[in-house]
Amino acid sequence: PALACFSDFTEMMRALGYPRLISMENFHTPNFMLVSEVLLWLVKRYEPQSDIPPDVETEQDRVFFIKAVAQFMATKAHIKLNTKRLYQADGYAVKELLKVTSVLYGAMNTKGVERADVSEEDSSKFKFDLGSKIADLKAARQLASEITSKGASLYDLLGKEVELREARTESIARPLEINEAEKTVKIAIDCVLEEVQKTKEMLNNVALDEASLEAKIEKRKLALERSQKRLQTLQSVRPAFMDEYEKIEEQLQKQYSSYLEKFRNLTYLEQLLDDHRRTEQEMFEEAANMLRLMQNSLKEEEQHLLKSGNNDDSDVEIQEDEGSDSEVEDRHIMKQHTATESLLQG
C-alpha cells in the first residue's frame, strides 16, 4: 500500500505539472527541504496570493511553516493535515501530501484537462480563488443569524394575534365619541405645552448661568491684569539691601575657596604625618628585632666560650709545662674579647 500510495503521489504531481522528478528514494530519510518545497508549490497552486513565509532554516521557522500550511489547508480547502507527519518529512509525510494532490488532481480531471501537457497557462484555470468569497460568507452568516432572531420574534407576535385581534375588532367596532377625543387631544396639548414651558425655563437658566460665568471671567481677567502689573513693579524695584548682599556673597565665595584650599592642605599634611609615623614604627620594630637577634647570638657565643674554657683548664692541669694559672686566665679573657669584637663587627 505504501508503494501504491507513493506511485499515485508521483503520478499526480507529474500530472499537475511539478517541475522536478520525485522518486521513492527521496523519502527514505527525512527530507524536509523537499517536503517544504512541495507544500509551498501546492499552496501556490491552490491560491497564488497566499503569503506563507518560505523560510525553513531554523527549527522555529520549520514549525511555523508547517502550522501555517496546515491552517491554510484547513480554512481554504477544508483538508485536515497531520503536522507531526509533515514535520517528519519521510514516507508518512507522503500520505499527508497525497490529500492535497488528490483534491487538485480531481479538480483537474473534472475540468477535462490532459495530464501529460499541462502548461503554466492551463494550470491557471484550476487555481481556486476563495479570498473574494470570504466577505460574502460572513455576510451570509450574519443574515442567517438575523433571520433566525426575526423569525423567533415573529412567532411570538403571531402567538398573541388571537388576543390582539379581539381587542382590535372591539376598538374598530366601537363608535368614536367626539367629547372623549377632544379631552384626550386637550390632555396631549397640555402635556406638550408643559414640556415647552420646562424647556424655555431651562433655556432661561442656561442664559443666566452664561451671563454669571461671563461676569466671573471678566473679574478674573481684571484680577490677573492687576497681579501682572504688581509683579512688573516688584521686578523693576531693586531692594535696598541687594548691594550689601552681593558684597557679602562675594566675600563668602572667597572664604569658601580659602577654606577648600586649607582643608586640602590639612588632609595632605595629615597623610604625610601618618606615613612618617608608620615608617618610624617599622624602623623601631626592625631595630628591636636586630637587638633581640644580637642578644641571642651573644648568649650563644658566651655559652660556647664557657664550654671551650672548661676544656682549656683540663688541658692545663694535664700539661703543667705550658704555663701558670694566670696566663691561662689572661688567654681566656683575650679570647672572649676577640669573640665579642668579631660579633660586634659582624
Coordinates of C-alpha atoms in Angstrom, one line a residue:
P1 CA 0.0 0.0 0.0
A2 CA 2.8 2.4 0.7
L3 CA 4.3 1.8 -2.8
A4 CA 0.9 2.3 -4.4
C5 CA 0.4 5.5 -2.4
F6 CA 3.8 6.8 -3.4
S7 CA 3.3 5.9 -7.1
D8 CA -0.1 7.7 -7.0
F9 CA 1.6 10.7 -5.5
T10 CA 4.3 10.9 -8.1
E11 CA 1.8 10.4 -11.0
M12 CA -0.4 13.2 -9.6
M13 CA 2.5 15.6 -9.1
R14 CA 3.7 14.9 -12.6
A15 CA 0.2 15.5 -14.0
L16 CA -0.2 18.7 -12.0
G17 CA 3.0 20.0 -13.6
Y18 CA 5.5 19.8 -10.8
P19 CA 8.9 20.7 -12.4
R20 CA 11.0 18.2 -10.5
L21 CA 11.0 14.4 -10.7
I22 CA 10.1 12.8 -7.3
S23 CA 11.3 9.2 -6.6
M24 CA 10.8 7.0 -3.6
E25 CA 14.5 7.3 -2.7
N26 CA 13.9 10.9 -1.8
F27 CA 11.9 9.9 1.2
H28 CA 14.0 7.0 2.6
T29 CA 15.5 9.5 5.0
P30 CA 13.8 12.7 6.3
N31 CA 14.0 15.3 3.6
F32 CA 12.3 18.4 5.0
M33 CA 13.6 20.7 2.2
L34 CA 11.8 18.7 -0.5
V35 CA 8.6 18.4 1.6
S36 CA 8.6 22.2 2.3
E37 CA 9.2 22.9 -1.4
V38 CA 6.3 20.6 -2.4
L39 CA 3.9 22.1 0.2
L40 CA 4.8 25.6 -0.9
W41 CA 4.2 24.7 -4.6
L42 CA 0.8 23.1 -3.8
V43 CA -0.3 26.1 -1.7
K44 CA 0.7 28.5 -4.6
R45 CA -1.1 26.2 -7.0
Y46 CA -4.2 26.4 -4.8
E47 CA -4.0 30.1 -4.2
P48 CA -1.3 32.3 -5.8
Q49 CA -1.9 35.2 -3.5
S50 CA -1.0 33.2 -0.3
D51 CA 1.6 34.8 1.9
I52 CA 3.2 31.8 3.6
P53 CA 6.8 32.5 4.5
P54 CA 9.2 30.1 2.8
D55 CA 12.0 30.3 5.4
V56 CA 12.8 26.9 6.8
E57 CA 16.4 27.4 8.0
T58 CA 15.8 27.1 11.8
E59 CA 13.6 24.7 13.8
Q60 CA 11.3 27.6 14.8
D61 CA 10.9 28.6 11.2
R62 CA 10.0 25.0 10.2
V63 CA 7.4 24.7 12.9
F64 CA 5.9 28.0 11.9
F65 CA 5.9 26.9 8.2
I66 CA 4.1 23.6 8.9
K67 CA 1.5 25.3 11.1
A68 CA 0.8 28.0 8.5
V69 CA 0.4 25.4 5.7
A70 CA -1.9 23.2 7.9
Q71 CA -4.0 26.3 8.9
F72 CA -4.3 27.4 5.3
M73 CA -5.4 24.0 4.0
A74 CA -7.9 23.7 6.9
T75 CA -9.5 27.1 6.3
K76 CA -9.3 27.3 2.5
A77 CA -9.7 23.7 1.3
H78 CA -11.2 22.0 4.4
I79 CA -8.3 19.5 4.4
K80 CA -7.0 18.3 7.7
L81 CA -3.3 17.6 7.7
N82 CA -1.2 15.8 10.4
T83 CA 1.5 18.3 11.3
K84 CA 3.7 15.7 13.0
R85 CA 3.9 13.5 9.9
L86 CA 4.6 16.5 7.8
Y87 CA 7.4 17.6 10.1
Q88 CA 8.9 14.0 9.9
A89 CA 9.4 14.5 6.2
D90 CA 9.6 10.8 5.4
G91 CA 7.2 8.2 3.9
Y92 CA 4.5 9.2 6.3
A93 CA 4.6 12.8 5.0
V94 CA 3.7 11.5 1.5
K95 CA 0.3 10.3 2.8
E96 CA -0.4 13.8 4.0
L97 CA 0.8 15.4 0.8
L98 CA -1.5 13.0 -1.1
K99 CA -4.5 14.5 0.5
V100 CA -3.8 17.9 -1.2
T101 CA -2.6 16.5 -4.5
S102 CA -5.7 14.3 -4.8
V103 CA -8.0 17.3 -4.4
L104 CA -6.1 19.3 -7.1
Y105 CA -6.0 16.2 -9.3
G106 CA -9.7 15.6 -9.0
A107 CA -10.4 19.3 -9.9
M108 CA -8.2 19.0 -12.9
N109 CA -10.0 15.8 -14.1
T110 CA -13.4 17.5 -13.7
K111 CA -12.2 20.3 -16.0
G112 CA -11.2 17.8 -18.6
V113 CA -7.5 18.8 -18.9
E114 CA -4.9 16.3 -20.1
R115 CA -2.3 15.2 -17.6
A116 CA 0.6 15.0 -20.0
D117 CA 0.7 18.5 -21.4
V118 CA -0.1 20.8 -18.5
S119 CA 1.5 24.2 -19.1
E120 CA 1.5 27.3 -17.0
E121 CA -1.4 28.9 -18.9
D122 CA -3.6 25.8 -18.4
S123 CA -2.7 25.5 -14.8
S124 CA -4.0 28.9 -14.1
K125 CA -7.5 27.6 -14.8
F126 CA -7.5 25.4 -11.8
K127 CA -6.4 27.9 -9.2
F128 CA -9.1 28.4 -6.6
D129 CA -9.8 32.0 -5.6
L130 CA -11.7 31.7 -2.3
G131 CA -10.4 35.0 -0.9
S132 CA -13.2 37.0 -2.6
K133 CA -15.8 34.7 -1.2
I134 CA -14.9 35.2 2.5
A135 CA -16.8 38.5 2.7
D136 CA -19.9 37.0 1.1
L137 CA -19.6 34.1 3.6
K138 CA -19.5 36.5 6.6
A139 CA -22.5 38.5 5.3
A140 CA -24.5 35.3 4.7
R141 CA -23.8 34.1 8.3
Q142 CA -24.9 37.5 9.7
L143 CA -28.1 37.4 7.6
A144 CA -28.8 33.9 8.8
S145 CA -28.5 34.9 12.4
E146 CA -30.7 37.9 11.8
I147 CA -33.3 35.7 10.0
T148 CA -33.5 33.3 13.0
S149 CA -33.9 36.2 15.5
K150 CA -36.6 37.9 13.4
G151 CA -38.4 34.6 12.9
A152 CA -38.4 33.9 16.6
S153 CA -39.9 37.4 17.4
L154 CA -42.5 37.0 14.6
Y155 CA -43.5 33.6 16.0
D156 CA -44.1 35.2 19.4
L157 CA -46.1 38.0 17.9
L158 CA -48.3 35.7 15.9
G159 CA -49.0 33.7 19.1
K160 CA -50.5 36.8 20.6
E161 CA -52.6 37.6 17.5
V162 CA -55.7 35.8 18.8
E163 CA -56.0 38.2 21.8
L164 CA -55.0 41.2 19.8
R165 CA -57.5 40.5 17.1
E166 CA -60.4 40.7 19.5
A167 CA -59.2 43.9 21.1
R168 CA -58.6 45.4 17.6
T169 CA -62.1 44.4 16.4
E170 CA -63.7 45.9 19.5
S171 CA -61.9 49.2 19.2
I172 CA -62.8 49.4 15.5
A173 CA -66.5 48.5 16.1
R174 CA -66.8 51.0 18.9
P175 CA -68.1 54.3 17.7
L176 CA -65.8 57.3 18.1
E177 CA -67.0 59.8 20.7
I178 CA -66.1 63.5 19.9
N179 CA -66.0 64.5 23.6
E180 CA -63.6 61.8 24.6
A181 CA -61.4 62.5 21.6
E182 CA -61.4 66.2 22.4
K183 CA -60.5 65.5 26.0
T184 CA -57.5 63.3 25.0
V185 CA -56.4 65.9 22.5
K186 CA -56.5 68.6 25.1
I187 CA -54.6 66.5 27.6
A188 CA -52.0 65.8 25.0
I189 CA -51.8 69.6 24.1
D190 CA -51.4 70.5 27.8
C191 CA -48.6 67.9 28.2
V192 CA -46.8 69.3 25.2
L193 CA -47.2 72.9 26.4
E194 CA -45.9 71.9 29.8
E195 CA -42.8 70.4 28.2
V196 CA -42.3 73.5 26.1
Q197 CA -42.5 75.7 29.2
K198 CA -39.9 73.5 31.0
T199 CA -37.6 73.7 28.0
K200 CA -38.0 77.6 28.0
E201 CA -37.2 77.7 31.7
M202 CA -34.1 75.6 31.1
L203 CA -33.0 77.9 28.3
N204 CA -33.5 80.9 30.5
N205 CA -31.5 79.3 33.3
V206 CA -28.8 78.5 30.8
A207 CA -28.7 82.1 29.7
L208 CA -28.5 83.3 33.3
D209 CA -25.7 80.8 34.0
E210 CA -23.8 82.0 30.9
A211 CA -24.1 85.6 32.0
S212 CA -22.9 84.9 35.5
L213 CA -20.0 82.9 34.1
E214 CA -19.0 85.7 31.8
A215 CA -19.1 88.2 34.7
K216 CA -16.8 85.9 36.7
I217 CA -14.5 85.6 33.7
E218 CA -14.3 89.4 33.5
K219 CA -13.5 89.7 37.2
R220 CA -10.8 87.1 37.0
K221 CA -9.3 88.8 33.9
L222 CA -9.2 92.1 35.9
A223 CA -7.6 90.4 38.9
L224 CA -5.0 88.8 36.6
E225 CA -4.1 92.1 35.0
R226 CA -3.6 93.8 38.4
S227 CA -1.4 90.9 39.6
Q228 CA 0.7 91.2 36.4
K229 CA 1.2 94.9 36.9
R230 CA 2.1 94.4 40.5
L231 CA 4.6 91.7 39.5
Q232 CA 6.2 94.0 37.0
T233 CA 6.6 96.8 39.5
L234 CA 8.1 94.4 42.1
Q235 CA 10.6 93.2 39.5
S236 CA 11.6 96.7 38.4
V237 CA 12.2 97.9 42.0
R238 CA 15.6 96.9 43.5
P239 CA 15.7 96.3 47.2
A240 CA 18.0 98.5 49.4
F241 CA 20.0 95.6 50.8
M242 CA 20.9 94.0 47.5
D243 CA 24.3 95.8 47.3
E244 CA 25.3 94.6 50.7
Y245 CA 24.0 91.2 49.9
E246 CA 26.1 90.9 46.8
K247 CA 29.3 92.1 48.6
I248 CA 28.7 89.6 51.4
E249 CA 28.1 86.9 48.8
E250 CA 31.5 87.7 47.1
Q251 CA 33.3 87.6 50.4
L252 CA 31.6 84.3 51.2
Q253 CA 32.8 82.8 47.9
K254 CA 36.4 83.9 48.7
Q255 CA 36.2 82.5 52.2
Y256 CA 34.8 79.2 50.8
S257 CA 37.7 78.9 48.3
S258 CA 40.3 79.6 51.0
Y259 CA 38.6 77.1 53.2
L260 CA 38.7 74.4 50.5
E261 CA 42.5 75.2 50.0
K262 CA 43.2 74.9 53.7
F263 CA 41.2 71.7 54.0
R264 CA 43.1 70.1 51.2
N265 CA 46.4 71.2 52.7
L266 CA 45.4 69.8 56.1
T267 CA 44.4 66.5 54.7
Y268 CA 47.7 66.2 52.8
L269 CA 49.7 67.0 55.9
E270 CA 47.8 64.5 58.0
Q271 CA 48.5 61.9 55.3
L272 CA 52.2 62.8 55.4
L273 CA 52.2 62.5 59.2
D274 CA 50.6 59.1 59.1
D275 CA 53.2 57.9 56.6
H276 CA 56.0 59.3 58.8
R277 CA 54.7 57.6 61.9
R278 CA 54.3 54.3 60.0
T279 CA 57.9 54.4 58.8
E280 CA 59.1 55.2 62.3
Q281 CA 57.1 52.3 63.7
E282 CA 58.6 50.0 61.1
M283 CA 62.1 51.2 61.9
F284 CA 61.6 50.8 65.6
E285 CA 60.3 47.3 65.2
E286 CA 63.2 46.4 62.9
A287 CA 65.8 47.8 65.5
A288 CA 64.1 45.8 68.2
N289 CA 64.3 42.7 66.2
M290 CA 68.0 43.3 65.5
L291 CA 68.8 43.8 69.2
R292 CA 66.9 40.6 70.0
L293 CA 68.9 38.7 67.5
M294 CA 72.2 40.2 68.8
Q295 CA 71.3 39.3 72.4
N296 CA 70.6 35.7 71.4
S297 CA 73.8 35.5 69.4
L298 CA 75.8 36.9 72.3
K299 CA 74.3 34.4 74.7
E300 CA 75.1 31.5 72.4
E301 CA 78.7 32.8 72.0
E302 CA 79.2 33.1 75.8
Q303 CA 77.9 29.5 76.2
H304 CA 80.3 28.4 73.6
L305 CA 83.2 30.2 75.1
L306 CA 82.5 28.8 78.6
K307 CA 82.5 25.3 77.2
S308 CA 85.8 25.9 75.4
G309 CA 87.3 27.5 78.6
N310 CA 86.5 24.4 80.7
N311 CA 88.3 22.2 78.1
D312 CA 91.3 24.5 78.2
D313 CA 91.5 24.2 82.1
S314 CA 91.6 20.5 81.9
D315 CA 94.4 20.6 79.3
V316 CA 96.4 22.9 81.6
E317 CA 96.1 20.6 84.6
I318 CA 97.4 17.7 82.5
Q319 CA 100.2 19.7 80.8
E320 CA 101.9 21.6 83.6
D321 CA 104.8 22.8 81.4
E322 CA 102.7 25.1 79.2
G323 CA 102.2 27.9 81.8
S324 CA 100.8 29.1 85.1
D325 CA 97.2 29.8 86.0
S326 CA 97.4 33.5 85.5
E327 CA 98.5 33.1 81.9
V328 CA 95.6 30.7 81.3
E329 CA 93.1 33.3 82.7
D330 CA 94.6 36.1 80.6
R331 CA 94.4 33.9 77.5
H332 CA 90.8 33.1 78.3
I333 CA 89.9 36.8 78.7
M334 CA 91.6 37.7 75.4
K335 CA 89.6 35.0 73.6
Q336 CA 86.4 36.4 75.0
H337 CA 87.3 40.0 73.9
T338 CA 88.2 38.8 70.4
A339 CA 84.9 36.9 70.1
T340 CA 82.8 39.9 71.2
E341 CA 84.6 42.2 68.9
S342 CA 84.2 39.9 65.9
L343 CA 80.4 39.6 66.8
L344 CA 80.0 43.4 67.0
Q345 CA 81.8 43.8 63.7
G346 CA 79.5 41.2 62.1

